[in-house]
Coordinates of C-alpha atoms in Angstrom, one line a residue:
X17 CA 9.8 122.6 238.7
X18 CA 7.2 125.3 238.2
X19 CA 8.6 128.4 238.0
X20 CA 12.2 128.0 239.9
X21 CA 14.7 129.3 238.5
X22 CA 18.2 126.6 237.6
X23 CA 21.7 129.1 237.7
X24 CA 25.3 127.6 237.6
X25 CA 27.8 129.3 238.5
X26 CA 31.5 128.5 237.1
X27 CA 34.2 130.2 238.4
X28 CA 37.3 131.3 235.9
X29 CA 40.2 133.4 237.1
X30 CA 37.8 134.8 240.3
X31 CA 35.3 135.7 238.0
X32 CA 32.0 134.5 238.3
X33 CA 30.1 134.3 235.0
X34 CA 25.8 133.5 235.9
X35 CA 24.3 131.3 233.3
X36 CA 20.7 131.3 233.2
X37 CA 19.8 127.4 232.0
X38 CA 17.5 127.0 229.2
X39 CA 14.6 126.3 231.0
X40 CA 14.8 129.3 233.0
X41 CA 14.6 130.9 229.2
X42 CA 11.5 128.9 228.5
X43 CA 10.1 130.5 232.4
X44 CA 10.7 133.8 231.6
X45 CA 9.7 133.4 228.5
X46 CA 5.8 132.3 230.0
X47 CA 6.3 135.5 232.2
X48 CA 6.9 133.1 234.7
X49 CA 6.9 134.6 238.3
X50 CA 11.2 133.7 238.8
X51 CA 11.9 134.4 235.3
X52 CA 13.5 137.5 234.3
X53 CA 11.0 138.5 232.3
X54 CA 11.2 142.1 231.8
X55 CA 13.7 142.7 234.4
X56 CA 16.7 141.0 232.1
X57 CA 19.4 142.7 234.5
X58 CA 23.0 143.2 233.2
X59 CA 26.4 142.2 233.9
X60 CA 28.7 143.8 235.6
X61 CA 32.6 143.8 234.5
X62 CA 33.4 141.1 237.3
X63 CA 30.4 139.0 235.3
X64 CA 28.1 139.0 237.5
X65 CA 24.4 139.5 236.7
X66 CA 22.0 141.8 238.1
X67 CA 18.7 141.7 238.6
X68 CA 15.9 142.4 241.0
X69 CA 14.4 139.2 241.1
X70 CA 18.1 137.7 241.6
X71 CA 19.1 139.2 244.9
X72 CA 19.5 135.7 246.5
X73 CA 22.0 134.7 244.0
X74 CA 24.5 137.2 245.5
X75 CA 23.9 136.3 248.8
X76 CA 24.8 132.4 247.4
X77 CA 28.1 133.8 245.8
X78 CA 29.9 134.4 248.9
X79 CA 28.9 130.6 250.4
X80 CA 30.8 130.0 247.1
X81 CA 33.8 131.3 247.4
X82 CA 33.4 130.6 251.2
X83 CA 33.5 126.8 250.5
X84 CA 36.7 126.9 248.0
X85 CA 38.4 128.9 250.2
X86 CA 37.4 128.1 253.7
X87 CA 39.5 129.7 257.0
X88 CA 41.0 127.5 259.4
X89 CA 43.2 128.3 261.7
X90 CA 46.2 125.9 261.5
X91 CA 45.2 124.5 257.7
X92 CA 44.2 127.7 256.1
X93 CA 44.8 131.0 258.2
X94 CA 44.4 132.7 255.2
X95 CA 41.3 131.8 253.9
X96 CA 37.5 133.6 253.5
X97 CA 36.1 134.0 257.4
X98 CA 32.6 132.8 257.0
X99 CA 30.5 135.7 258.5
X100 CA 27.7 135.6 256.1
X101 CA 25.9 132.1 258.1
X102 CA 23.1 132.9 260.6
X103 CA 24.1 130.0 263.0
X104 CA 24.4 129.8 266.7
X105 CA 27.9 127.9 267.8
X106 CA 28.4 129.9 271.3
X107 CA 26.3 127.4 273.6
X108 CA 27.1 124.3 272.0
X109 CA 28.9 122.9 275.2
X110 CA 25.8 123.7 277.1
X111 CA 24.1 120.9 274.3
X112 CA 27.0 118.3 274.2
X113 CA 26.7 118.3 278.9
X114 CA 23.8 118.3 278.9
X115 CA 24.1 114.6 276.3
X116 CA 26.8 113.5 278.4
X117 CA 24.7 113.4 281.2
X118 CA 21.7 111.8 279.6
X119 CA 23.3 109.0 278.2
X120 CA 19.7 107.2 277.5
X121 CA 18.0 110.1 275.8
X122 CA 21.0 110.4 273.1
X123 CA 21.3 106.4 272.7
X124 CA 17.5 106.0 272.5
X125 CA 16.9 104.4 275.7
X126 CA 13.7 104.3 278.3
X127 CA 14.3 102.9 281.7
X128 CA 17.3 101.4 280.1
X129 CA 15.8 99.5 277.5
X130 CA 16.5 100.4 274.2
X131 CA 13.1 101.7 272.0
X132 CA 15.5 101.6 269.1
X133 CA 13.3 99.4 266.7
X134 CA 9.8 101.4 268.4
X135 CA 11.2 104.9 267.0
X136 CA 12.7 103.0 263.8
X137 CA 9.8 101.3 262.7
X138 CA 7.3 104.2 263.7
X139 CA 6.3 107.7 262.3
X140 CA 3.4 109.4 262.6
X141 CA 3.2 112.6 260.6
X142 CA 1.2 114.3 263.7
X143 CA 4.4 113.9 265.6
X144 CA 5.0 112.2 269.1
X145 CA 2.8 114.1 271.6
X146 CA 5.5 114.0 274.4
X147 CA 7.5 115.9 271.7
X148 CA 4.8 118.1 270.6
X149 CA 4.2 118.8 274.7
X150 CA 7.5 119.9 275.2
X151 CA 8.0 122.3 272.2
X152 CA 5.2 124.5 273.2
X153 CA 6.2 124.7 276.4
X154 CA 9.8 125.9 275.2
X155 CA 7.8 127.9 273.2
X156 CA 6.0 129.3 275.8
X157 CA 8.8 129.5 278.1
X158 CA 11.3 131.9 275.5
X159 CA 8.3 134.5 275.9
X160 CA 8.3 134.7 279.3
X161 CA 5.4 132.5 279.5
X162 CA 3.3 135.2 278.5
X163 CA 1.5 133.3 276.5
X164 CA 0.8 129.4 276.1
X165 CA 0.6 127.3 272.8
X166 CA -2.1 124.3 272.3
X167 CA 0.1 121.0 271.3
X168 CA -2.9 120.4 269.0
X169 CA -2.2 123.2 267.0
X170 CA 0.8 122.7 266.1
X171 CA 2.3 120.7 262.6
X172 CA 6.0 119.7 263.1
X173 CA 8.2 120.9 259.6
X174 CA 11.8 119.5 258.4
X175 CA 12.5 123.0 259.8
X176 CA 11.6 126.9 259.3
X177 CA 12.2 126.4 255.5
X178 CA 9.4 123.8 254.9
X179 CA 7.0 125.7 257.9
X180 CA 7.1 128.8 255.2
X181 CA 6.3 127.0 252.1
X182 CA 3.9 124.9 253.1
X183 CA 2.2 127.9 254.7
X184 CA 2.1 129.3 251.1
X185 CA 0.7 126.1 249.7
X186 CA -2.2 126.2 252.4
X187 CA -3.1 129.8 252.0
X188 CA -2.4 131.2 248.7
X189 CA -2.8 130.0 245.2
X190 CA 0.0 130.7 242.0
X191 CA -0.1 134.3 241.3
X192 CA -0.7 135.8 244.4
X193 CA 1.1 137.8 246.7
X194 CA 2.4 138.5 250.2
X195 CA 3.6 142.2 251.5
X196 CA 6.8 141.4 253.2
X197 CA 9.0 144.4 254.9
X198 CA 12.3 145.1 253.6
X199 CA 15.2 144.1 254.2
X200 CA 13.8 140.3 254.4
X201 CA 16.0 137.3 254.7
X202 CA 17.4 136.1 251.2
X203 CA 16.0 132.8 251.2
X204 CA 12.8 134.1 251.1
X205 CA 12.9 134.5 247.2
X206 CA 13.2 130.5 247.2
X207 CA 11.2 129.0 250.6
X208 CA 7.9 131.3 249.4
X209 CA 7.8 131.0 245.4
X210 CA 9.6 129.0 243.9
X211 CA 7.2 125.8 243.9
X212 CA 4.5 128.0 245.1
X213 CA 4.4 130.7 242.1
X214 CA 3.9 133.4 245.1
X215 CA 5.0 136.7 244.3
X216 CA 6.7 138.9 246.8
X217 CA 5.9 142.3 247.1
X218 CA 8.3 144.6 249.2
X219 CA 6.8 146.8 252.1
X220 CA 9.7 149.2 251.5
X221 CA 11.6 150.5 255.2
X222 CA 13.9 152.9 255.3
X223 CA 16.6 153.7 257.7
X224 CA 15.1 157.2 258.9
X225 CA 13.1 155.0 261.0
X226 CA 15.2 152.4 261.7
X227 CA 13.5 150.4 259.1
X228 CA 10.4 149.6 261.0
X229 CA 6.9 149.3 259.2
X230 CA 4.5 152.4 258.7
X231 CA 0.7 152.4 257.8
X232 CA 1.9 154.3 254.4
X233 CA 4.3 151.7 253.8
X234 CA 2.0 148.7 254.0
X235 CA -0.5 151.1 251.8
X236 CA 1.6 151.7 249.1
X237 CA 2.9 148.2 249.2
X238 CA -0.4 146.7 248.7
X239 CA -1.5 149.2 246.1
X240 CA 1.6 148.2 243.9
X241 CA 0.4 144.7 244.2
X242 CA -3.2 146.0 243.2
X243 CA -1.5 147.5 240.2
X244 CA 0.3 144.6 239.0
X245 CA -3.3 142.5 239.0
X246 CA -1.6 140.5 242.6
X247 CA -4.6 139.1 245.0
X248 CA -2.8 140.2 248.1
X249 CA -2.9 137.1 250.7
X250 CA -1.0 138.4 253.6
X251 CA 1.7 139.6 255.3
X252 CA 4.9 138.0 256.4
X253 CA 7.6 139.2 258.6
X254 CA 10.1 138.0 261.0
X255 CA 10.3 138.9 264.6
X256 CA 13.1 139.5 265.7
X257 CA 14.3 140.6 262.5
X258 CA 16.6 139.1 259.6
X259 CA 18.9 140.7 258.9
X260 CA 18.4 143.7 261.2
X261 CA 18.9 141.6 264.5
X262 CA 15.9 144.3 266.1
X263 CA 12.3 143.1 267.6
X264 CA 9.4 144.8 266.1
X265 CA 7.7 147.4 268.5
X266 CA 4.2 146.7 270.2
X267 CA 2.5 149.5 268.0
X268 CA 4.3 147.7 264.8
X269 CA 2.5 144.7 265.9
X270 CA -0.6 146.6 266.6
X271 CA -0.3 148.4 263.3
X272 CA -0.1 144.9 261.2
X273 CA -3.1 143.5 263.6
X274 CA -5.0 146.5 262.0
X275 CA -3.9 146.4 258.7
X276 CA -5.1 142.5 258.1
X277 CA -8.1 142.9 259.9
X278 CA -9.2 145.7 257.5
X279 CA -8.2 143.7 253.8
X280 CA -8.9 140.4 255.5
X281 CA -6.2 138.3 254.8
X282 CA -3.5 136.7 256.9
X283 CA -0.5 137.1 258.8
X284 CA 2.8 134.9 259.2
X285 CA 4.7 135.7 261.9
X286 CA 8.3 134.0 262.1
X287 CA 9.4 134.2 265.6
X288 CA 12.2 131.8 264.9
X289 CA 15.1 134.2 266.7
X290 CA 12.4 134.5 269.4
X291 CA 14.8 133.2 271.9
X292 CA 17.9 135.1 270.9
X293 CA 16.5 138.4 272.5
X294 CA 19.4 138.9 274.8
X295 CA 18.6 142.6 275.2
X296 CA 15.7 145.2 276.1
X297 CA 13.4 145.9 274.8
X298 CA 11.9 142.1 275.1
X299 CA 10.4 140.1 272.4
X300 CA 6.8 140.3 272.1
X301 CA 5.2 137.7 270.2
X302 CA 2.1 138.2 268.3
X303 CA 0.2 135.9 270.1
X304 CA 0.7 137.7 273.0
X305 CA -0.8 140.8 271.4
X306 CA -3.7 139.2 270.1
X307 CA -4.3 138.0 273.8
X308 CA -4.2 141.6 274.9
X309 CA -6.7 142.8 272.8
X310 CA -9.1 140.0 273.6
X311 CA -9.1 138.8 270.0
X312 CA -9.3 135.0 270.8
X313 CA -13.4 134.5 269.6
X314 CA -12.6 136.8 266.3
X315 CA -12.2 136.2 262.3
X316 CA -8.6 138.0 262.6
X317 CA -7.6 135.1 265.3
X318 CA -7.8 131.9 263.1
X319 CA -5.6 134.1 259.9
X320 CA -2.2 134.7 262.2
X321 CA 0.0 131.8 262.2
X322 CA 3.4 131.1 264.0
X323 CA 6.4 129.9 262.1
X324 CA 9.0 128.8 264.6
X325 CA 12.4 126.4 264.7
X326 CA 15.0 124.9 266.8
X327 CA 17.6 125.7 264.8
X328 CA 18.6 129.0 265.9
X329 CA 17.0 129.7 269.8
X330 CA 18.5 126.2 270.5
X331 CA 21.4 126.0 267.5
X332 CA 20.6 122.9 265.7
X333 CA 19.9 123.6 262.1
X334 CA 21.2 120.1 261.3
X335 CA 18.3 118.3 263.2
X336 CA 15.8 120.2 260.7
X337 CA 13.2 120.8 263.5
X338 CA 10.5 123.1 262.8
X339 CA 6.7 124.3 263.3
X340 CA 3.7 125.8 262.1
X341 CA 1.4 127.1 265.5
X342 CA -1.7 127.8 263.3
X343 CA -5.7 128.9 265.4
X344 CA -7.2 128.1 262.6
X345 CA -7.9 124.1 262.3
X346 CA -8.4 124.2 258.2
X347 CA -4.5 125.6 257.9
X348 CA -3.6 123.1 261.1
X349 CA -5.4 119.9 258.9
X350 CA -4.1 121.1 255.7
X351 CA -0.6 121.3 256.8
X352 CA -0.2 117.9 258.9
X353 CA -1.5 116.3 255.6
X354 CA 1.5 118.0 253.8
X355 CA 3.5 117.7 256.3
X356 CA 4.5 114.1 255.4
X357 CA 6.8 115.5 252.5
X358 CA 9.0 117.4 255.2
X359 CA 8.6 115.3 258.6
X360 CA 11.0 115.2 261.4
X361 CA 12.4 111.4 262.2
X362 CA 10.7 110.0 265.6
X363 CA 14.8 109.8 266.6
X364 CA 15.0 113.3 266.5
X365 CA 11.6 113.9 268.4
X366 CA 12.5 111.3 271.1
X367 CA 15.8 113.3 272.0
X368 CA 14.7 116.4 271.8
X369 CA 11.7 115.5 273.8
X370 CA 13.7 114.3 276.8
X371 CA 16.4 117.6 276.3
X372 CA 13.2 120.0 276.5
X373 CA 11.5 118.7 279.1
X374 CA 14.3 119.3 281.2
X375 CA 13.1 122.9 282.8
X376 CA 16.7 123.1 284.8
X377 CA 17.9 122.3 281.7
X378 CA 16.1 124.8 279.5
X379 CA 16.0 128.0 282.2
X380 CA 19.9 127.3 282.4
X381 CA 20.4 127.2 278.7
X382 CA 18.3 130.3 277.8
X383 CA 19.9 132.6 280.4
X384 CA 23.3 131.5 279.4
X385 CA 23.0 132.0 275.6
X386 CA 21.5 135.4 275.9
X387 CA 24.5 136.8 278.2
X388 CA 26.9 134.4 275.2
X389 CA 25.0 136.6 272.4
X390 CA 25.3 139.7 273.9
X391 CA 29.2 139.5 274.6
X392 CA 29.6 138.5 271.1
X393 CA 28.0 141.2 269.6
X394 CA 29.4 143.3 271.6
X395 CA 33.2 142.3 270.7
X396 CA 31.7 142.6 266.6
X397 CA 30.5 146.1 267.3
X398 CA 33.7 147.2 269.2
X399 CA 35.8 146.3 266.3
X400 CA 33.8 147.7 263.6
X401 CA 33.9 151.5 265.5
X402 CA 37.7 150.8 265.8
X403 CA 36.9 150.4 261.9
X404 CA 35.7 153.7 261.8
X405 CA 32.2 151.5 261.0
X406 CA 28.7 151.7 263.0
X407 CA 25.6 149.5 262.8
X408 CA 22.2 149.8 263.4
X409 CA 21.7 149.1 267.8
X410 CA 20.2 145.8 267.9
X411 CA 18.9 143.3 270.3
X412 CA 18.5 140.2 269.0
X413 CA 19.7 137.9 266.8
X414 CA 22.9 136.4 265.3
X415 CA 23.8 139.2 263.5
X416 CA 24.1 142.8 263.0
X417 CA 23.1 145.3 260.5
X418 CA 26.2 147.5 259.8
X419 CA 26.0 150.8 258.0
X420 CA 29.0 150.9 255.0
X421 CA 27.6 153.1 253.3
X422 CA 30.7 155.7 253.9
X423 CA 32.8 153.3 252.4
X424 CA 30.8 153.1 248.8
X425 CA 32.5 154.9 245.8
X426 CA 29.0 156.1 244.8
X427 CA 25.6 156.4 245.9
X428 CA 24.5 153.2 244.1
X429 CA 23.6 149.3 244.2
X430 CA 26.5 149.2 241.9
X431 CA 29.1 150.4 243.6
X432 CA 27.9 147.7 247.2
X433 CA 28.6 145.4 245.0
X434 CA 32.1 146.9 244.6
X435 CA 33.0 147.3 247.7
X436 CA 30.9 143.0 248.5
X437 CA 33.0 141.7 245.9
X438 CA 36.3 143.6 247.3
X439 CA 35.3 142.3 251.2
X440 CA 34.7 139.0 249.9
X441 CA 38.2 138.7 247.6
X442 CA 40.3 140.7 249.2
X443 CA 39.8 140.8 252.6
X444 CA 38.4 137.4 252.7
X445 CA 35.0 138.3 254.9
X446 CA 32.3 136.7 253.5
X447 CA 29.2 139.0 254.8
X448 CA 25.8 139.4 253.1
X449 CA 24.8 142.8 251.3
X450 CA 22.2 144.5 251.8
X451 CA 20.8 144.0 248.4
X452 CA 20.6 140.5 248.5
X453 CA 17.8 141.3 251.2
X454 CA 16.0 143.8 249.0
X455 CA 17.4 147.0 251.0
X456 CA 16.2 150.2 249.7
X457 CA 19.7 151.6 250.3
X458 CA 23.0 150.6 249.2
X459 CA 25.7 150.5 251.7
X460 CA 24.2 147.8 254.6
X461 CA 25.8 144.7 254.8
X462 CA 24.6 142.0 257.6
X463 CA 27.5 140.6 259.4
X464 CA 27.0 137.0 261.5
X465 CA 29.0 136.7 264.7
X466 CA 27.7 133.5 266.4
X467 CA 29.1 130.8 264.4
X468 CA 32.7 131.6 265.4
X469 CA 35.3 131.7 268.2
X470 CA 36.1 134.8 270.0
X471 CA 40.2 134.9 268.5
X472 CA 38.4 134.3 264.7
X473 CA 35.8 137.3 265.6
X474 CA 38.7 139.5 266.6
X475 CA 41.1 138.3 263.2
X476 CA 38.1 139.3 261.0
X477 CA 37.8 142.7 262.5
X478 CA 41.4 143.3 262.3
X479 CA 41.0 142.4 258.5
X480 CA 38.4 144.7 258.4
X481 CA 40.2 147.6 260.0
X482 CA 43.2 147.2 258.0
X483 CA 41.0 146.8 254.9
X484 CA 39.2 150.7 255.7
X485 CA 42.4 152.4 256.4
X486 CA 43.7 151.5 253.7
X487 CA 40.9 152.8 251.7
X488 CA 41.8 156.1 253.9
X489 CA 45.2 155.9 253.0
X490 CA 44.4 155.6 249.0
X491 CA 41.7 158.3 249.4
X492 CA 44.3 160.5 251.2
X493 CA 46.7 159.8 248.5
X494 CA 44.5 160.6 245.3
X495 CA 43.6 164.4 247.0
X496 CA 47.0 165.4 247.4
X497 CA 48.0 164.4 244.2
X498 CA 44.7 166.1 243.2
X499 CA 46.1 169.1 245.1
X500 CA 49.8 168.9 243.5
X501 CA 48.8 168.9 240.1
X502 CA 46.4 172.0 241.1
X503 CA 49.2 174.0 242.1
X504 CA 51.3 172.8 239.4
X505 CA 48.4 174.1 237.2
X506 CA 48.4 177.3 238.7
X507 CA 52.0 178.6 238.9
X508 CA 52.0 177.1 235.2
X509 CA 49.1 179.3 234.0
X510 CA 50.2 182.1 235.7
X511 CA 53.7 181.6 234.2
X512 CA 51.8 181.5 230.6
X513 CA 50.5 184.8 231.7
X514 CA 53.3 186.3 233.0
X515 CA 55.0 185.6 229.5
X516 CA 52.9 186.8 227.8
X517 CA 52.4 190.2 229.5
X518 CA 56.6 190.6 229.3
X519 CA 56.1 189.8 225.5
X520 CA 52.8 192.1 224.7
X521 CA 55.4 194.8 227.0
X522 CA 58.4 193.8 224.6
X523 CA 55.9 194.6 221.2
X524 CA 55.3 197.9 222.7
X525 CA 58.3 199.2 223.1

């Protein structure tokens, strides 16, 4: 189990109450990298436990109550609006035509002949080449074809999640460490350590810049992992962003090109929202910047590596398709070898392979889920302004980075948690805070909008709207009842004084 972390959570009376299991004890005891260690945390009044190292488990909290309470709109109209799930439902019809008029691809046909038994019987953990073929060129195609992506260097993953980790695996040992900028996706705590005993170190991004990467913030990120004794191995990021739905800027890129070619170590690119850029400015991959600057023959070439998926650009997260694009051939060996614990079934390649290499297809699908994302988001950030609620302007993605930090009783991780736990109960939103992805600031919550219907986007905002004015309405309250007893206060004081002069007057006479 190495040094992942076991927590049940029981629920009693809404309350949830973390219990660390006794091996976790025995972890943290060691020092181990996902123990608590040092950083025991606390609980809060609600019983939940805080800690640095725990973010993800309040991201998992709301899935929680998300799946005892799930909204439907006939069975269970009142229940918790899943908006905390990074999952693209809008061009699922283009998917299911697209099947029904490829009736051989889906039923595992060739010429009409079934190759049932050939795709059950086989697997070869480099893949099927005609599906390899027509991944890159989707890949290729999403950037504009910009760029192009050699088949042979490319190692198939049961999705994103296993692309990461095994990444780790192949360039880092236990105990060291990759720089990655904040806020990062939640499930990076568990894809990058928890079998891999790598530690995360936070390039910390603010929102005075939009919370894009600085040379002082990769600096003082990699001299905090210098201080705590860390071999720095790389950096990681995801482009476009999760959870800020925004593509990194060409002198980002250029900055991190710099930054790994002076410490020598790698870069991981995850482009898997490559293809939900619906928006200028347009994705730029990092291949295509390395291309630019004519960096094809150099050391820095063969330590950047693509992580990319099919589960969001094409919205199939259930197929568990993924892919590690690697220049260097020792990662590319290393990985195929590995990736025999993770491999995508030859069913999966087959159909995919036919839907791919279907450019009218593909051309048709991409231009219609980019103008499907954009109208979405667009309905999500309408309602939040009629909220009284703004976000950060994004152009990508499945999400969008909204700015609550208005709404917090205090200036303090504390009191998101207050207002999380009150979305998640009482308004029944279940949306990600910003904590849970390692935000500097409290307040930011990430809010999906792609994995529902237009009528169930517009219900949660209304729940949402209703939810802040009455917070309004409460504040409004509590400072003129703040303002009553002020007056009442003064005409009694100067009562008290007025008495007492007519008395002191009375003694006199």
């Amino acid at each position: 189990m190495g040094d992942a972390v076991l927590i049940f959570v029981e629920s009693l009376e809404n309350k949830e109450t973390w219990k660390v299991s006794k091996l976790e004890e025995r972890v943290a005891d060691k020092g181990g990298s996902m123990g608590l260690g040092q950083e025991r945390g606390h609980m809060d009044h609600f019983g939940i436990l805080y800690s640095p190292k725990l973010a993800w488990t309040r991201f998992a909290v709301g899935w929680q109550e998300y799946e005892k309470n799930p909204y439907d709109e006939v069975e269970n109209p009142r229940g918790i609006i899943q908006m905390g799930l990074a999952e693209n439902q809008l061009s699922f019809d283009l998917l299911e035509s697209w099947l029904a008029k490829n009736p051989d691809a889906a039923s595992f046909r060739r010429d009409g002949q079934s190759i049932f038994k050939e795709l059950a019987l086989f697997q070869d953990y480099h893949g099927l080449p005609a599906f390899k073929n027509a991944l890159v060129d989707f890949m290729a195609e999403i950037r504009g074809n910009k760029v192009k992506f050699d088949p042979s260097r490319i190692v198939l993953t049961a999705g994103a999640t296993s692309a990461n980790e095994t990444l780790m695996f192949c360039l880092a040992e236990q105990g060291d460490a990759f720089l990655l900028p904040t806020p990062y996706y939640p499930g990076f705590d568990r894809d990058l350590k928890w079998r891999t005993g790598v530690e995360i170190v936070p390039i910390q991004c603010t929102s005075s810049n939009r919370f894009q990467i600085t040379a002082a913030a990769l600096e003082e990120a990699y001299e905090q992992a210098q201080r705590k004794n860390l071999r720095v191995k790389g950096v990681l990021v995801t482009n476009p962003s999760n959870p800020l739905g925004t593509t990194m800027t060409r002198d980002e890129l250029d900055l991190l090109v710099n930054f790994i070619t002076d410490k020598e170590i790698h870069l991981i690119s995850d482009e898997i929202y490559s293809g939900t850029v619906f928006s200028s400015p347009a994705f730029v991959s990092i291949m295509e910047v390395l291309k630019d600057r004519n960096l094809g023959k150099t050391e820095v070439w063969e330590r950047v590596h693509i992580v990319y998926s099919l589960s969001k650009d094409l919205g199939l997260p259930g197929f568990r398709v993924g892919a590690i694009y690697s220049n260097d051939p020792i990662v590319v060996a290393a990985a195929t070898k590995m990736s025999s614990f993770g491999l995508v079934s030859s069913q999966t390649q087959y159909l995919l392979s036919a839907m791919l290499s279907d450019k009218k297809f593909t051309k048709e699908y991409i231009a219609k889920n980019h103008k499907r994302l954009q109208k979405q988001r667009s309905k999500l950030v309408a309602g939040l302004e009629k909220a009284g609620i703004g976000c950060l302007e994004s152009n990508a993605g499945l999400f969008c980075w909204v700015d609550m930090r208005h709404l917090l009783s205090s200036d303090t991780f504390e009191a998101e948690m207050e207002l999380w736990k009150r979305i998640v109960y009482d308004v029944k939103l279940n949306i990600s805070p910003g904590s849970s992805c390692h935000c500097s600031e409290p307040g930011w919550f990430r809010v999906c909008f792609a994995n529902m219907s237009e009528d169930t986007l517009k219900l949660a905002m209304q729940r949402l709207k209703c939810f802040v004015g009455s917070i309004a309405v409460k504040e409004r309250t509590h400072q003129e009842l703040k303002n009553s007893r002020r007056k009442f206060r003064t005409k009694w004081v100067f009562r008290l004084s007025f008495q007492s002069f007519h008395d002191r007057e009375q003694d006199e006479r």
